Amino acid sequence: MPFREGTIVPSRKGLNLKYWGVSDLLTFRPLTLEKAVGRVFAELRESRGLKQVDVSVATGYVERTVGMIERGEKSPTLRTMENFANFYGVPLETIIIRAKQLREGSRRENIQ
């Protein structure tokens, strides 16, 4: 059975770290605003014992969208952020402040 390069066996050119995703671990990237906001929403959801489908049904957003926002893959609009904040019963300002704290914390952790 022939092997395709880069799957199980390293290519003839040697191990390509970027292809394998290891180079991402070696380089520090501060938490993006999208990831920080997503983490805040995920923490709020988990603290209430909810699943993404619960948030989806209650807010009217597709479950995939909820997941993408929580993973920081999709940047929510202010309206979406406000809708989520209202659902969780938290002021929008609290979401933004908590996301800023997470971003600052990720920078500080890497400096130390």
N, CA, C and O atoms as a GROMACS GRO file, in nm:
protein
  448
    1MET      N    1   0.085  -0.119   0.000
    1MET     CA    2   0.000   0.000   0.000
    1MET      C    3   0.089   0.124   0.000
    1MET      O    4   0.168   0.142   0.093
    2PRO      N    5   0.080   0.208  -0.098
    2PRO     CA    6   0.164   0.328  -0.103
    2PRO      C    7   0.116   0.432  -0.002
    2PRO      O    8  -0.003   0.448   0.022
    3PHE      N    9   0.213   0.503   0.055
    3PHE     CA   10   0.180   0.610   0.149
    3PHE      C   11   0.180   0.743   0.078
    3PHE      O   12   0.264   0.768  -0.008
    4ARG      N   13   0.087   0.830   0.115
    4ARG     CA   14   0.087   0.966   0.062
    4ARG      C   15   0.178   1.049   0.149
    4ARG      O   16   0.177   1.035   0.271
    5GLU      N   17   0.256   1.135   0.089
    5GLU     CA   18   0.347   1.220   0.163
    5GLU      C   19   0.271   1.305   0.264
    5GLU      O   20   0.165   1.358   0.235
    6GLY      N   21   0.328   1.316   0.384
    6GLY     CA   22   0.272   1.404   0.485
    6GLY      C   23   0.160   1.344   0.566
    6GLY      O   24   0.107   1.410   0.655
    7THR      N   25   0.122   1.217   0.539
    7THR     CA   26   0.016   1.159   0.621
    7THR      C   27   0.077   1.092   0.743
    7THR      O   28   0.080   1.151   0.851
    8ILE      N   29   0.126   0.970   0.727
    8ILE     CA   30   0.184   0.897   0.839
    8ILE      C   31   0.336   0.903   0.834
    8ILE      O   32   0.401   0.913   0.938
    9VAL      N   33   0.390   0.898   0.715
    9VAL     CA   34   0.534   0.897   0.698
    9VAL      C   35   0.581   1.036   0.655
    9VAL      O   36   0.519   1.099   0.570
   10PRO      N   37   0.692   1.083   0.715
   10PRO     CA   38   0.744   1.214   0.672
   10PRO      C   39   0.782   1.211   0.523
   10PRO      O   40   0.814   1.105   0.468
   11SER      N   41   0.778   1.326   0.462
   11SER     CA   42   0.813   1.333   0.319
   11SER      C   43   0.962   1.314   0.302
   11SER      O   44   1.038   1.316   0.399
   12ARG      N   45   1.005   1.295   0.178
   12ARG     CA   46   1.148   1.277   0.148
   12ARG      C   47   1.229   1.401   0.185
   12ARG      O   48   1.350   1.393   0.205
   13LYS      N   49   1.163   1.514   0.193
   13LYS     CA   50   1.233   1.640   0.222
   13LYS      C   51   1.257   1.657   0.372
   13LYS      O   52   1.316   1.756   0.413
   14GLY      N   53   1.212   1.564   0.451
   14GLY     CA   54   1.224   1.577   0.596
   14GLY      C   55   1.090   1.619   0.655
   14GLY      O   56   0.992   1.636   0.583
   15LEU      N   57   1.087   1.635   0.783
   15LEU     CA   58   0.964   1.669   0.852
   15LEU      C   59   0.935   1.817   0.834
   15LEU      O   60   1.017   1.902   0.871
   16ASN      N   61   0.822   1.848   0.779
   16ASN     CA   62   0.780   1.986   0.760
   16ASN      C   63   0.699   2.029   0.881
   16ASN      O   64   0.583   1.992   0.894
   17LEU      N   65   0.761   2.106   0.970
   17LEU     CA   66   0.694   2.144   1.094
   17LEU      C   67   0.566   2.221   1.069
   17LEU      O   68   0.466   2.201   1.138
   18LYS      N   69   0.568   2.311   0.970
   18LYS     CA   70   0.448   2.390   0.943
   18LYS      C   71   0.333   2.299   0.900
   18LYS      O   72   0.219   2.318   0.942
   19TYR      N   73   0.364   2.200   0.816
   19TYR     CA   74   0.260   2.108   0.770
   19TYR      C   75   0.199   2.032   0.888
   19TYR      O   76   0.078   2.010   0.891
   20TRP      N   77   0.280   1.994   0.983
   20TRP     CA   78   0.234   1.915   1.096
   20TRP      C   79   0.170   2.001   1.203
   20TRP      O   80   0.110   1.948   1.297
   21GLY      N   81   0.181   2.133   1.193
   21GLY     CA   82   0.119   2.222   1.290
   21GLY      C   83   0.202   2.246   1.414
   21GLY      O   84   0.156   2.313   1.506
   22VAL      N   85   0.323   2.193   1.420
   22VAL     CA   86   0.408   2.209   1.538
   22VAL      C   87   0.463   2.351   1.546
   22VAL      O   88   0.482   2.403   1.656
   23SER      N   89   0.488   2.414   1.434
   23SER     CA   90   0.543   2.550   1.437
   23SER      C   91   0.449   2.647   1.506
   23SER      O   92   0.494   2.746   1.563
   24ASP      N   93   0.319   2.618   1.502
   24ASP     CA   94   0.223   2.704   1.572
   24ASP      C   95   0.245   2.699   1.722
   24ASP      O   96   0.221   2.799   1.791
   25LEU      N   97   0.289   2.586   1.773
   25LEU     CA   98   0.313   2.573   1.916
   25LEU      C   99   0.439   2.648   1.958
   25LEU      O  100   0.452   2.688   2.074
   26LEU      N  101   0.532   2.666   1.866
   26LEU     CA  102   0.659   2.729   1.899
   26LEU      C  103   0.653   2.881   1.893
   26LEU      O  104   0.743   2.948   1.943
   27THR      N  105   0.549   2.935   1.834
   27THR     CA  106   0.536   3.079   1.817
   27THR      C  107   0.422   3.130   1.904
   27THR      O  108   0.311   3.077   1.899
   28PHE      N  109   0.450   3.234   1.983
   28PHE     CA  110   0.345   3.292   2.067
   28PHE      C  111   0.258   3.384   1.985
   28PHE      O  112   0.306   3.470   1.911
   29ARG      N  113   0.129   3.364   1.998
   29ARG     CA  114   0.032   3.454   1.939
   29ARG      C  115  -0.066   3.491   2.049
   29ARG      O  116  -0.133   3.404   2.105
   30PRO      N  117  -0.076   3.620   2.081
   30PRO     CA  118  -0.171   3.658   2.186
   30PRO      C  119  -0.313   3.620   2.146
   30PRO      O  120  -0.345   3.608   2.028
   31LEU      N  121  -0.396   3.603   2.246
   31LEU     CA  122  -0.535   3.569   2.223
   31LEU      C  123  -0.600   3.677   2.138
   31LEU      O  124  -0.594   3.796   2.171
   32THR      N  125  -0.662   3.637   2.028
   32THR     CA  126  -0.730   3.735   1.944
   32THR      C  127  -0.857   3.783   2.013
   32THR      O  128  -0.907   3.717   2.104
   33LEU      N  129  -0.907   3.895   1.971
   33LEU     CA  130  -1.029   3.949   2.029
   33LEU      C  131  -1.145   3.851   2.009
   33LEU      O  132  -1.226   3.830   2.099
   34GLU      N  133  -1.152   3.790   1.890
   34GLU     CA  134  -1.259   3.693   1.862
   34GLU      C  135  -1.251   3.573   1.955
   34GLU      O  136  -1.352   3.527   2.007
   35LYS      N  137  -1.129   3.522   1.976
   35LYS     CA  138  -1.113   3.406   2.064
   35LYS      C  139  -1.145   3.442   2.208
   35LYS      O  140  -1.204   3.362   2.281
   36ALA      N  141  -1.107   3.562   2.250
   36ALA     CA  142  -1.134   3.606   2.387
   36ALA      C  143  -1.285   3.620   2.410
   36ALA      O  144  -1.337   3.575   2.511
   37VAL      N  145  -1.354   3.684   2.316
   37VAL     CA  146  -1.499   3.700   2.328
   37VAL      C  147  -1.566   3.562   2.327
   37VAL      O  148  -1.657   3.535   2.405
   38GLY      N  149  -1.520   3.476   2.238
   38GLY     CA  150  -1.575   3.341   2.231
   38GLY      C  151  -1.555   3.264   2.359
   38GLY      O  152  -1.644   3.192   2.404
   39ARG      N  153  -1.438   3.280   2.420
   39ARG     CA  154  -1.411   3.211   2.545
   39ARG      C  155  -1.504   3.261   2.656
   39ARG      O  156  -1.551   3.183   2.739
   40VAL      N  157  -1.531   3.392   2.657
   40VAL     CA  158  -1.624   3.448   2.756
   40VAL      C  159  -1.762   3.385   2.739
   40VAL      O  160  -1.823   3.342   2.837
   41PHE      N  161  -1.810   3.379   2.616
   41PHE     CA  162  -1.941   3.319   2.592
   41PHE      C  163  -1.943   3.171   2.628
   41PHE      O  164  -2.041   3.123   2.685
   42ALA      N  165  -1.836   3.100   2.597
   42ALA     CA  166  -1.829   2.958   2.631
   42ALA      C  167  -1.830   2.938   2.783
   42ALA      O  168  -1.896   2.848   2.834
   43GLU      N  169  -1.757   3.024   2.855
   43GLU     CA  170  -1.754   3.016   3.001
   43GLU      C  171  -1.893   3.042   3.060
   43GLU      O  172  -1.936   2.973   3.152
   44LEU      N  173  -1.962   3.142   3.005
   44LEU     CA  174  -2.097   3.173   3.052
   44LEU      C  175  -2.191   3.055   3.029
   44LEU      O  176  -2.270   3.019   3.116
   45ARG      N  177  -2.181   2.996   2.912
   45ARG     CA  178  -2.267   2.882   2.878
   45ARG      C  179  -2.238   2.764   2.970
   45ARG      O  180  -2.330   2.704   3.026
   46GLU      N  181  -2.110   2.731   2.986
   46GLU     CA  182  -2.073   2.616   3.067
   46GLU      C  183  -2.107   2.637   3.214
   46GLU      O  184  -2.145   2.542   3.283
   47SER      N  185  -2.093   2.760   3.262
   47SER     CA  186  -2.124   2.787   3.403
   47SER      C  187  -2.273   2.768   3.433
   47SER      O  188  -2.312   2.749   3.548
   48ARG      N  189  -2.354   2.773   3.330
   48ARG     CA  190  -2.498   2.753   3.347
   48ARG      C  191  -2.541   2.612   3.312
   48ARG      O  192  -2.660   2.579   3.315
   49GLY      N  193  -2.444   2.528   3.278
   49GLY     CA  194  -2.474   2.389   3.245
   49GLY      C  195  -2.548   2.371   3.114
   49GLY      O  196  -2.622   2.274   3.097
   50LEU      N  197  -2.529   2.464   3.023
   50LEU     CA  198  -2.598   2.459   2.894
   50LEU      C  199  -2.510   2.399   2.785
   50LEU      O  200  -2.388   2.398   2.796
   51LYS      N  201  -2.574   2.349   2.682
   51LYS     CA  202  -2.504   2.302   2.562
   51LYS      C  203  -2.524   2.407   2.453
   51LYS      O  204  -2.612   2.492   2.462
   52GLN      N  205  -2.441   2.398   2.350
   52GLN     CA  206  -2.452   2.494   2.240
   52GLN      C  207  -2.590   2.488   2.176
   52GLN      O  208  -2.643   2.590   2.132
   53VAL      N  209  -2.648   2.371   2.170
   53VAL     CA  210  -2.782   2.359   2.110
   53VAL      C  211  -2.885   2.435   2.193
   53VAL      O  212  -2.980   2.492   2.138
   54ASP      N  213  -2.868   2.438   2.326
   54ASP     CA  214  -2.959   2.515   2.412
   54ASP      C  215  -2.951   2.664   2.379
   54ASP      O  216  -3.054   2.732   2.369
   55VAL      N  217  -2.829   2.713   2.363
   55VAL     CA  218  -2.809   2.854   2.330
   55VAL      C  219  -2.867   2.882   2.192
   55VAL      O  220  -2.930   2.986   2.170
   56SER      N  221  -2.846   2.790   2.101
   56SER     CA  222  -2.896   2.805   1.965
   56SER      C  223  -3.048   2.819   1.963
   56SER      O  224  -3.102   2.909   1.897
   57VAL      N  225  -3.116   2.732   2.033
   57VAL     CA  226  -3.262   2.735   2.035
   57VAL      C  227  -3.313   2.863   2.101
   57VAL      O  228  -3.407   2.926   2.053
   58ALA      N  229  -3.249   2.900   2.212
   58ALA     CA  230  -3.296   3.016   2.288
   58ALA      C  231  -3.269   3.149   2.217
   58ALA      O  232  -3.347   3.243   2.230
   59THR      N  233  -3.159   3.157   2.143
   59THR     CA  234  -3.122   3.285   2.080
   59THR      C  235  -3.164   3.294   1.934
   59THR      O  236  -3.170   3.403   1.878
   60GLY      N  237  -3.192   3.180   1.871
   60GLY     CA  238  -3.231   3.181   1.731
   60GLY      C  239  -3.114   3.174   1.634
   60GLY      O  240  -3.133   3.183   1.513
   61TYR      N  241  -2.992   3.158   1.688
   61TYR     CA  242  -2.875   3.143   1.601
   61TYR      C  243  -2.853   2.995   1.574
   61TYR      O  244  -2.883   2.911   1.659
   62VAL      N  245  -2.803   2.964   1.457
   62VAL     CA  246  -2.774   2.826   1.420
   62VAL      C  247  -2.666   2.772   1.514
   62VAL      O  248  -2.574   2.846   1.552
   63GLU      N  249  -2.676   2.646   1.552
   63GLU     CA  250  -2.580   2.586   1.644
   63GLU      C  251  -2.436   2.599   1.594
   63GLU      O  252  -2.344   2.623   1.673
   64ARG      N  253  -2.417   2.584   1.465
   64ARG     CA  254  -2.283   2.598   1.407
   64ARG      C  255  -2.228   2.738   1.431
   64ARG      O  256  -2.109   2.754   1.460
   65THR      N  257  -2.312   2.839   1.419
   65THR     CA  258  -2.270   2.977   1.442
   65THR      C  259  -2.230   2.997   1.588
   65THR      O  260  -2.129   3.062   1.616
   66VAL      N  261  -2.306   2.941   1.679
   66VAL     CA  262  -2.274   2.951   1.821
   66VAL      C  263  -2.136   2.891   1.846
   66VAL      O  264  -2.053   2.951   1.915
   67GLY      N  265  -2.111   2.774   1.790
   67GLY     CA  266  -1.981   2.708   1.805
   67GLY      C  267  -1.868   2.788   1.745
   67GLY      O  268  -1.761   2.800   1.805
   68MET      N  269  -1.890   2.842   1.626
   68MET     CA  270  -1.785   2.920   1.560
   68MET      C  271  -1.752   3.046   1.640
   68MET      O  272  -1.635   3.086   1.648
   69ILE      N  273  -1.853   3.109   1.698
   69ILE     CA  274  -1.829   3.228   1.781
   69ILE      C  275  -1.750   3.188   1.905
   69ILE      O  276  -1.655   3.256   1.942
   70GLU      N  277  -1.789   3.079   1.969
   70GLU     CA  278  -1.721   3.037   2.091
   70GLU      C  279  -1.576   2.996   2.066
   70GLU      O  280  -1.491   3.012   2.153
   71ARG      N  281  -1.547   2.942   1.948
   71ARG     CA  282  -1.410   2.903   1.914
   71ARG      C  283  -1.329   3.019   1.858
   71ARG      O  284  -1.208   3.005   1.835
   72GLY      N  285  -1.393   3.133   1.837
   72GLY     CA  286  -1.323   3.248   1.782
   72GLY      C  287  -1.302   3.241   1.633
   72GLY      O  288  -1.219   3.314   1.579
   73GLU      N  289  -1.376   3.155   1.566
   73GLU     CA  290  -1.364   3.141   1.421
   73GLU      C  291  -1.452   3.241   1.348
   73GLU      O  292  -1.432   3.265   1.228
   74LYS      N  293  -1.547   3.298   1.418
   74LYS     CA  294  -1.639   3.394   1.358
   74LYS      C  295  -1.646   3.515   1.450
   74LYS      O  296  -1.661   3.501   1.571
   75SER      N  297  -1.634   3.632   1.392
   75SER     CA  298  -1.640   3.755   1.470
   75SER      C  299  -1.785   3.799   1.483
   75SER      O  300  -1.849   3.833   1.383
   76PRO      N  301  -1.839   3.799   1.606
   76PRO     CA  302  -1.979   3.837   1.621
   76PRO      C  303  -2.000   3.987   1.604
   76PRO      O  304  -1.913   4.066   1.641
   77THR      N  305  -2.113   4.025   1.550
   77THR     CA  306  -2.146   4.167   1.540
   77THR      C  307  -2.185   4.216   1.679
   77THR      O  308  -2.206   4.136   1.770
   78LEU      N  309  -2.192   4.348   1.695
   78LEU     CA  310  -2.236   4.403   1.823
   78LEU      C  311  -2.376   4.357   1.857
   78LEU      O  312  -2.407   4.330   1.973
   79ARG      N  313  -2.461   4.347   1.757
   79ARG     CA  314  -2.599   4.302   1.781
   79ARG      C  315  -2.599   4.157   1.832
   79ARG      O  316  -2.672   4.125   1.925
   80THR      N  317  -2.518   4.072   1.772
   80THR     CA  318  -2.509   3.933   1.817
   80THR      C  319  -2.456   3.926   1.959
   80THR      O  320  -2.507   3.852   2.042
   81MET      N  321  -2.352   4.006   1.987
   81MET     CA  322  -2.297   4.008   2.122
   81MET      C  323  -2.402   4.053   2.223
   81MET      O  324  -2.411   3.999   2.333
   82GLU      N  325  -2.480   4.153   2.185
   82GLU     CA  326  -2.584   4.202   2.274
   82GLU      C  327  -2.692   4.096   2.296
   82GLU      O  328  -2.741   4.079   2.407
   83ASN      N  329  -2.728   4.025   2.189
   83ASN     CA  330  -2.828   3.918   2.202
   83ASN      C  331  -2.780   3.808   2.296
   83ASN      O  332  -2.856   3.760   2.380
   84PHE      N  333  -2.653   3.769   2.282
   84PHE     CA  334  -2.597   3.666   2.370
   84PHE      C  335  -2.590   3.718   2.514
   84PHE      O  336  -2.625   3.647   2.608
   85ALA      N  337  -2.545   3.842   2.531
   85ALA     CA  338  -2.536   3.901   2.665
   85ALA      C  339  -2.673   3.905   2.731
   85ALA      O  340  -2.686   3.871   2.849
   86ASN      N  341  -2.774   3.946   2.658
   86ASN     CA  342  -2.910   3.949   2.712
   86ASN      C  343  -2.957   3.809   2.751
   86ASN      O  344  -3.020   3.791   2.855
   87PHE      N  345  -2.926   3.712   2.667
   87PHE     CA  346  -2.964   3.574   2.697
   87PHE      C  347  -2.902   3.527   2.829
   87PHE      O  348  -2.968   3.463   2.911
   88TYR      N  349  -2.773   3.560   2.848
   88TYR     CA  350  -2.704   3.519   2.970
   88TYR      C  351  -2.734   3.611   3.089
   88TYR      O  352  -2.694   3.582   3.202
   89GLY      N  353  -2.803   3.721   3.064
   89GLY     CA  354  -2.836   3.814   3.172
   89GLY      C  355  -2.716   3.892   3.222
   89GLY      O  356  -2.706   3.924   3.340
   90VAL      N  357  -2.626   3.923   3.130
   90VAL     CA  358  -2.502   3.994   3.162
   90VAL      C  359  -2.495   4.120   3.076
   90VAL      O  360  -2.527   4.114   2.958
   91PRO      N  361  -2.454   4.232   3.133
   91PRO     CA  362  -2.438   4.352   3.051
   91PRO      C  363  -2.330   4.332   2.943
   91PRO      O  364  -2.229   4.265   2.967
   92LEU      N  365  -2.352   4.389   2.828
   92LEU     CA  366  -2.257   4.378   2.718
   92LEU      C  367  -2.119   4.427   2.760
   92LEU      O  368  -2.017   4.370   2.719
   93GLU      N  369  -2.115   4.532   2.842
   93GLU     CA  370  -1.987   4.587   2.888
   93GLU      C  371  -1.906   4.481   2.963
   93GLU      O  372  -1.784   4.476   2.952
   94THR      N  373  -1.974   4.397   3.038
   94THR     CA  374  -1.906   4.292   3.115
   94THR      C  375  -1.838   4.193   3.021
   94THR      O  376  -1.726   4.148   3.048
   95ILE      N  377  -1.903   4.160   2.912
   95ILE     CA  378  -1.846   4.069   2.813
   95ILE      C  379  -1.716   4.129   2.757
   95ILE      O  380  -1.613   4.062   2.749
   96ILE      N  381  -1.723   4.256   2.719
   96ILE     CA  382  -1.609   4.323   2.658
   96ILE      C  383  -1.494   4.336   2.758
   96ILE      O  384  -1.378   4.311   2.724
   97ILE      N  385  -1.526   4.374   2.881
   97ILE     CA  386  -1.422   4.388   2.984
   97ILE      C  387  -1.356   4.254   3.014
   97ILE      O  388  -1.234   4.246   3.026
   98ARG      N  389  -1.436   4.148   3.025
   98ARG     CA  390  -1.381   4.015   3.053
   98ARG      C  391  -1.293   3.968   2.938
   98ARG      O  392  -1.189   3.907   2.961
   99ALA      N  393  -1.334   3.994   2.814
   99ALA     CA  394  -1.253   3.956   2.698
   99ALA      C  395  -1.120   4.031   2.699
   99ALA      O  396  -1.015   3.974   2.668
  100LYS      N  397  -1.124   4.158   2.735
  100LYS     CA  398  -1.002   4.238   2.743
  100LYS      C  399  -0.909   4.181   2.851
  100LYS      O  400  -0.788   4.174   2.830
  101GLN      N  401  -0.965   4.141   2.965
  101GLN     CA  402  -0.884   4.083   3.072
  101GLN      C  403  -0.820   3.952   3.026
  101GLN      O  404  -0.703   3.926   3.057
  102LEU      N  405  -0.893   3.871   2.954
  102LEU     CA  406  -0.838   3.745   2.903
  102LEU      C  407  -0.721   3.770   2.808
  102LEU      O  408  -0.619   3.702   2.813
  103ARG      N  409  -0.739   3.871   2.720
  103ARG     CA  410  -0.632   3.903   2.625
  103ARG      C  411  -0.508   3.952   2.697
  103ARG      O  412  -0.396   3.912   2.664
  104GLU      N  413  -0.527   4.040   2.795
  104GLU     CA  414  -0.413   4.093   2.870
  104GLU      C  415  -0.345   3.982   2.949
  104GLU      O  416  -0.222   3.979   2.960
  105GLY      N  417  -0.424   3.890   3.004
  105GLY     CA  418  -0.369   3.778   3.078
  105GLY      C  419  -0.287   3.687   2.990
  105GLY      O  420  -0.185   3.634   3.033
  106SER      N  421  -0.331   3.666   2.867
  106SER     CA  422  -0.257   3.577   2.776
  106SER      C  423  -0.124   3.640   2.737
  106SER      O  424  -0.025   3.570   2.715
  107ARG      N  425  -0.120   3.771   2.729
  107ARG     CA  426   0.006   3.840   2.698
  107ARG      C  427   0.102   3.830   2.815
  107ARG      O  428   0.221   3.802   2.797
  108ARG      N  429   0.050   3.853   2.937
  108ARG     CA  430   0.134   3.851   3.057
  108ARG      C  431   0.192   3.712   3.082
  108ARG      O  432   0.309   3.699   3.118
  109GLU      N  433   0.111   3.609   3.062
  109GLU     CA  434   0.157   3.472   3.085
  109GLU      C  435   0.273   3.438   2.996
  109GLU      O  436   0.364   3.366   3.037
  110ASN      N  437   0.274   3.488   2.876
  110ASN     CA  438   0.380   3.457   2.783
  110ASN      C  439   0.507   3.536   2.811
  110ASN      O  440   0.616   3.491   2.778
  111ILE      N  441   0.494   3.652   2.871
  111ILE     CA  442   0.611   3.734   2.901
  111ILE      C  443   0.687   3.675   3.019
  111ILE      O  444   0.810   3.679   3.021
  112GLN      N  445   0.617   3.621   3.115
  112GLN     CA  446   0.681   3.567   3.236
  112GLN      C  447   0.756   3.441   3.212
  112GLN      O  448   0.815   3.385   3.304
   0.00000   0.00000   0.00000
